[in-house]
Amino acid sequence: MSESAPGTTELTSQYSTQVAGDLERNLKEQERLSGEIEALQGQLDALRQDHTVLLNIQQVLGTPATTAPSTTTPAATVPAPRKKAATSAKQAGTPKSTTPAAKQTAKQAGKQTGKKAAPKASAAQSGPTLVDLVRDHLAEQKEPRSAAEVSTALGRQHPERTIKATVVRTTLEGLVARNQAQRTKQGSSVFYTTPDAGEPEPAAQSEDSSRQAD
């Protein structure tokens, strides 16, 4: 056992020395390859930049491509056309900057038009209402009038307004409900009058009946 111990120690020392040398050579090889890779990467980047510049010059000159594109450089040729397209899009979009001002002018014009039209509408609405017209018409009559007669008379006096017999009849019934008019029925016909007019005379009733029949 005493004789084998020195031999084992010597063998271990030899392996340790060999492993240390291998590690040192490995590190040096890694450093060498890393340097070569960096140098090659720098050369590749320079070639790509040169390729992009040459393609742009070729496009400006309008000459067709004379060599097949490299498989390692297609991505480098994409940014140049995109930048030009983006610039063209911005230049094309420049005239649109005046659009908001035009829209604002149109809105202001619309508001002014609306303001000009408003007085006309208010003027039309400021006139007498249909209730006032119907009540005043009845007050001027000495004899009862039917809804059709009141509608016809008001249509002649106010041709600018659309007066319908059904609306006039509803208005007359509203006046009766407010005790501002009286309703009398003669046969199948209904006549209206103001409370101050009193009951119609028989002659007037027969005359109105014949008028309604006509």
Coordinates of C-alpha atoms in Angstrom, one line a residue:
M1 CA 0.0 0.0 0.0
S2 CA 2.9 2.3 0.8
E3 CA 4.3 1.8 -2.7
S4 CA 1.1 2.6 -4.6
A5 CA 0.4 5.8 -2.9
P6 CA 3.2 7.8 -4.6
G7 CA 2.1 6.5 -8.0
T8 CA -1.5 7.5 -7.4
T9 CA -0.4 11.0 -6.4
E10 CA 1.8 11.4 -9.5
L11 CA -1.0 10.2 -11.8
T12 CA -3.5 12.7 -10.2
S13 CA -1.0 15.5 -10.6
Q14 CA -0.5 14.6 -14.3
Y15 CA -4.3 14.7 -14.9
S16 CA -4.7 17.9 -13.1
T17 CA -1.9 19.5 -15.2
Q18 CA -3.5 18.2 -18.4
V19 CA -7.0 19.4 -17.5
A20 CA -5.6 22.9 -16.6
G21 CA -3.9 23.1 -19.9
D22 CA -7.0 22.0 -21.8
L23 CA -9.0 24.7 -20.0
E24 CA -6.5 27.3 -20.9
R25 CA -6.5 26.3 -24.6
N26 CA -10.3 26.2 -24.5
L27 CA -10.6 29.7 -23.2
K28 CA -8.0 31.0 -25.7
E29 CA -10.0 29.3 -28.6
Q30 CA -13.2 30.9 -27.4
E31 CA -11.6 34.3 -27.3
R32 CA -10.2 33.8 -30.8
L33 CA -13.5 32.7 -32.2
S34 CA -15.4 35.5 -30.5
G35 CA -13.0 38.0 -32.0
E36 CA -13.4 36.5 -35.4
I37 CA -17.2 36.5 -35.0
E38 CA -17.3 40.2 -34.0
A39 CA -15.1 41.1 -37.0
L40 CA -17.2 39.1 -39.4
Q41 CA -20.4 40.6 -37.9
G42 CA -18.9 44.1 -38.4
Q43 CA -18.0 43.2 -42.0
L44 CA -21.5 41.8 -42.6
D45 CA -23.2 45.0 -41.2
A46 CA -21.0 47.1 -43.5
L47 CA -21.8 45.0 -46.5
R48 CA -25.6 45.3 -45.7
Q49 CA -25.3 49.1 -45.4
D50 CA -23.4 49.3 -48.7
H51 CA -26.0 47.0 -50.3
T52 CA -28.9 49.3 -49.2
V53 CA -27.1 52.4 -50.5
L54 CA -26.4 50.7 -53.8
L55 CA -30.0 49.7 -54.2
N56 CA -31.3 53.2 -53.4
I57 CA -28.9 54.6 -56.1
Q58 CA -30.1 52.0 -58.5
Q59 CA -33.7 53.0 -57.9
V60 CA -32.9 56.6 -58.4
L61 CA -31.1 55.8 -61.7
G62 CA -34.0 53.6 -62.8
T63 CA -31.8 50.8 -63.9
P64 CA -32.9 47.2 -63.5
A65 CA -31.1 44.9 -61.0
T66 CA -28.1 43.1 -62.6
T67 CA -27.4 40.6 -59.9
A68 CA -29.6 38.3 -57.9
P69 CA -30.4 39.5 -54.4
S70 CA -28.4 37.9 -51.6
T71 CA -30.3 35.5 -49.3
T72 CA -28.8 37.3 -46.3
T73 CA -29.8 40.9 -47.2
P74 CA -33.6 41.0 -48.1
A75 CA -34.5 42.4 -44.6
A76 CA -32.0 45.3 -45.1
T77 CA -33.7 46.5 -48.3
V78 CA -37.2 46.8 -46.7
P79 CA -36.7 49.9 -44.5
A80 CA -35.8 52.2 -47.4
P81 CA -39.0 51.8 -49.4
R82 CA -41.1 52.0 -46.2
K83 CA -39.5 55.2 -45.1
K84 CA -40.2 56.7 -48.6
A85 CA -43.8 55.5 -48.4
A86 CA -44.2 57.0 -45.0
T87 CA -42.8 60.3 -46.2
S88 CA -45.1 60.3 -49.2
A89 CA -48.1 59.5 -47.0
K90 CA -47.2 62.4 -44.7
Q91 CA -46.8 64.7 -47.7
A92 CA -50.1 63.5 -49.1
G93 CA -51.8 64.1 -45.8
T94 CA -50.6 67.6 -45.4
P95 CA -53.4 69.3 -47.3
K96 CA -55.9 67.7 -45.0
S97 CA -54.7 70.0 -42.2
T98 CA -57.1 72.6 -43.5
T99 CA -60.0 70.3 -43.2
P100 CA -60.8 71.2 -39.5
A101 CA -60.9 74.9 -40.4
A102 CA -63.3 74.2 -43.3
K103 CA -65.5 72.1 -41.0
Q104 CA -65.5 74.9 -38.4
T105 CA -66.5 77.4 -41.1
A106 CA -69.3 75.1 -42.2
K107 CA -70.5 74.8 -38.7
Q108 CA -70.5 78.6 -38.2
A109 CA -72.3 79.0 -41.5
G110 CA -74.9 76.5 -40.4
K111 CA -75.4 78.3 -37.1
Q112 CA -75.8 81.6 -38.8
T113 CA -78.3 80.1 -41.2
G114 CA -80.2 78.6 -38.3
K115 CA -80.2 82.0 -36.6
K116 CA -81.6 83.6 -39.7
A117 CA -84.3 81.0 -40.1
A118 CA -85.3 81.2 -36.4
P119 CA -87.0 84.6 -36.6
K120 CA -89.2 83.4 -39.5
A121 CA -90.3 80.4 -37.5
S122 CA -90.9 82.5 -34.4
A123 CA -92.8 85.0 -36.4
A124 CA -95.0 82.3 -37.7
Q125 CA -95.5 80.9 -34.2
S126 CA -96.2 84.3 -32.8
G127 CA -99.5 84.6 -34.6
P128 CA -102.8 83.7 -33.1
T129 CA -103.4 80.1 -32.2
L130 CA -106.2 78.0 -33.7
V131 CA -108.1 78.2 -30.5
D132 CA -108.0 82.0 -30.6
L133 CA -109.1 82.0 -34.3
V134 CA -112.0 79.6 -33.6
R135 CA -113.2 81.5 -30.5
D136 CA -112.9 84.9 -32.3
H137 CA -114.8 83.5 -35.3
L138 CA -117.6 82.3 -33.2
A139 CA -117.8 85.6 -31.4
E140 CA -118.3 87.4 -34.7
Q141 CA -121.1 85.1 -35.8
K142 CA -124.8 85.8 -35.0
E143 CA -125.9 82.3 -35.7
P144 CA -124.4 78.9 -34.8
R145 CA -121.9 77.4 -37.1
S146 CA -120.9 73.8 -37.7
A147 CA -117.3 72.6 -37.5
A148 CA -117.1 72.3 -41.3
E149 CA -118.4 75.9 -41.7
V150 CA -115.9 77.2 -39.2
S151 CA -113.0 75.3 -40.9
T152 CA -114.0 76.6 -44.4
A153 CA -114.2 80.2 -43.2
L154 CA -110.9 80.1 -41.4
G155 CA -109.2 78.5 -44.4
R156 CA -110.4 81.4 -46.5
Q157 CA -109.2 84.0 -44.0
H158 CA -105.9 82.4 -43.4
P159 CA -104.8 80.6 -46.6
E160 CA -101.2 80.4 -45.3
R161 CA -102.3 78.0 -42.6
T162 CA -103.5 74.4 -42.9
I163 CA -106.8 74.1 -41.1
K164 CA -108.6 70.8 -41.0
A165 CA -112.2 70.2 -40.1
T166 CA -111.3 67.4 -37.7
V167 CA -108.9 69.7 -35.8
V168 CA -111.4 72.5 -35.7
R169 CA -114.1 70.1 -34.3
T170 CA -111.7 69.0 -31.6
T171 CA -110.9 72.7 -30.8
L172 CA -114.6 73.5 -30.6
E173 CA -115.2 70.6 -28.2
G174 CA -112.4 71.9 -26.1
L175 CA -114.0 75.3 -25.9
V176 CA -117.3 73.7 -24.9
A177 CA -115.5 71.8 -22.1
R178 CA -114.1 75.1 -20.8
N179 CA -117.5 76.9 -21.1
Q180 CA -116.2 79.2 -23.8
A181 CA -118.6 77.8 -26.4
Q182 CA -122.0 76.1 -26.6
R183 CA -123.0 73.1 -28.5
T184 CA -126.4 72.6 -30.0
K185 CA -127.7 69.6 -31.9
Q186 CA -130.2 69.9 -34.7
G187 CA -131.2 66.6 -36.1
S188 CA -128.0 64.8 -37.0
S189 CA -126.0 68.1 -37.2
V190 CA -124.0 69.7 -34.4
F191 CA -123.6 73.5 -34.3
Y192 CA -121.5 75.7 -32.1
T193 CA -121.9 79.3 -30.8
T194 CA -120.5 81.5 -28.1
P195 CA -122.3 81.7 -24.8
D196 CA -123.3 85.3 -25.4
A197 CA -125.0 84.4 -28.7
G198 CA -128.0 82.7 -27.0
E199 CA -130.2 80.1 -28.4
P200 CA -130.8 80.2 -32.2
E201 CA -134.2 81.3 -33.5
P202 CA -136.3 78.6 -35.2
A203 CA -135.9 80.3 -38.6
A204 CA -132.2 80.3 -38.2
Q205 CA -132.3 76.6 -37.2
S206 CA -134.2 75.6 -40.3
E207 CA -131.9 77.7 -42.5
D208 CA -128.8 76.0 -40.9
S209 CA -130.4 72.6 -41.4
S210 CA -130.9 73.2 -45.0
R211 CA -127.4 74.5 -45.4
Q212 CA -126.0 71.4 -43.7
A213 CA -128.1 69.2 -45.9
D214 CA -126.7 70.9 -49.0

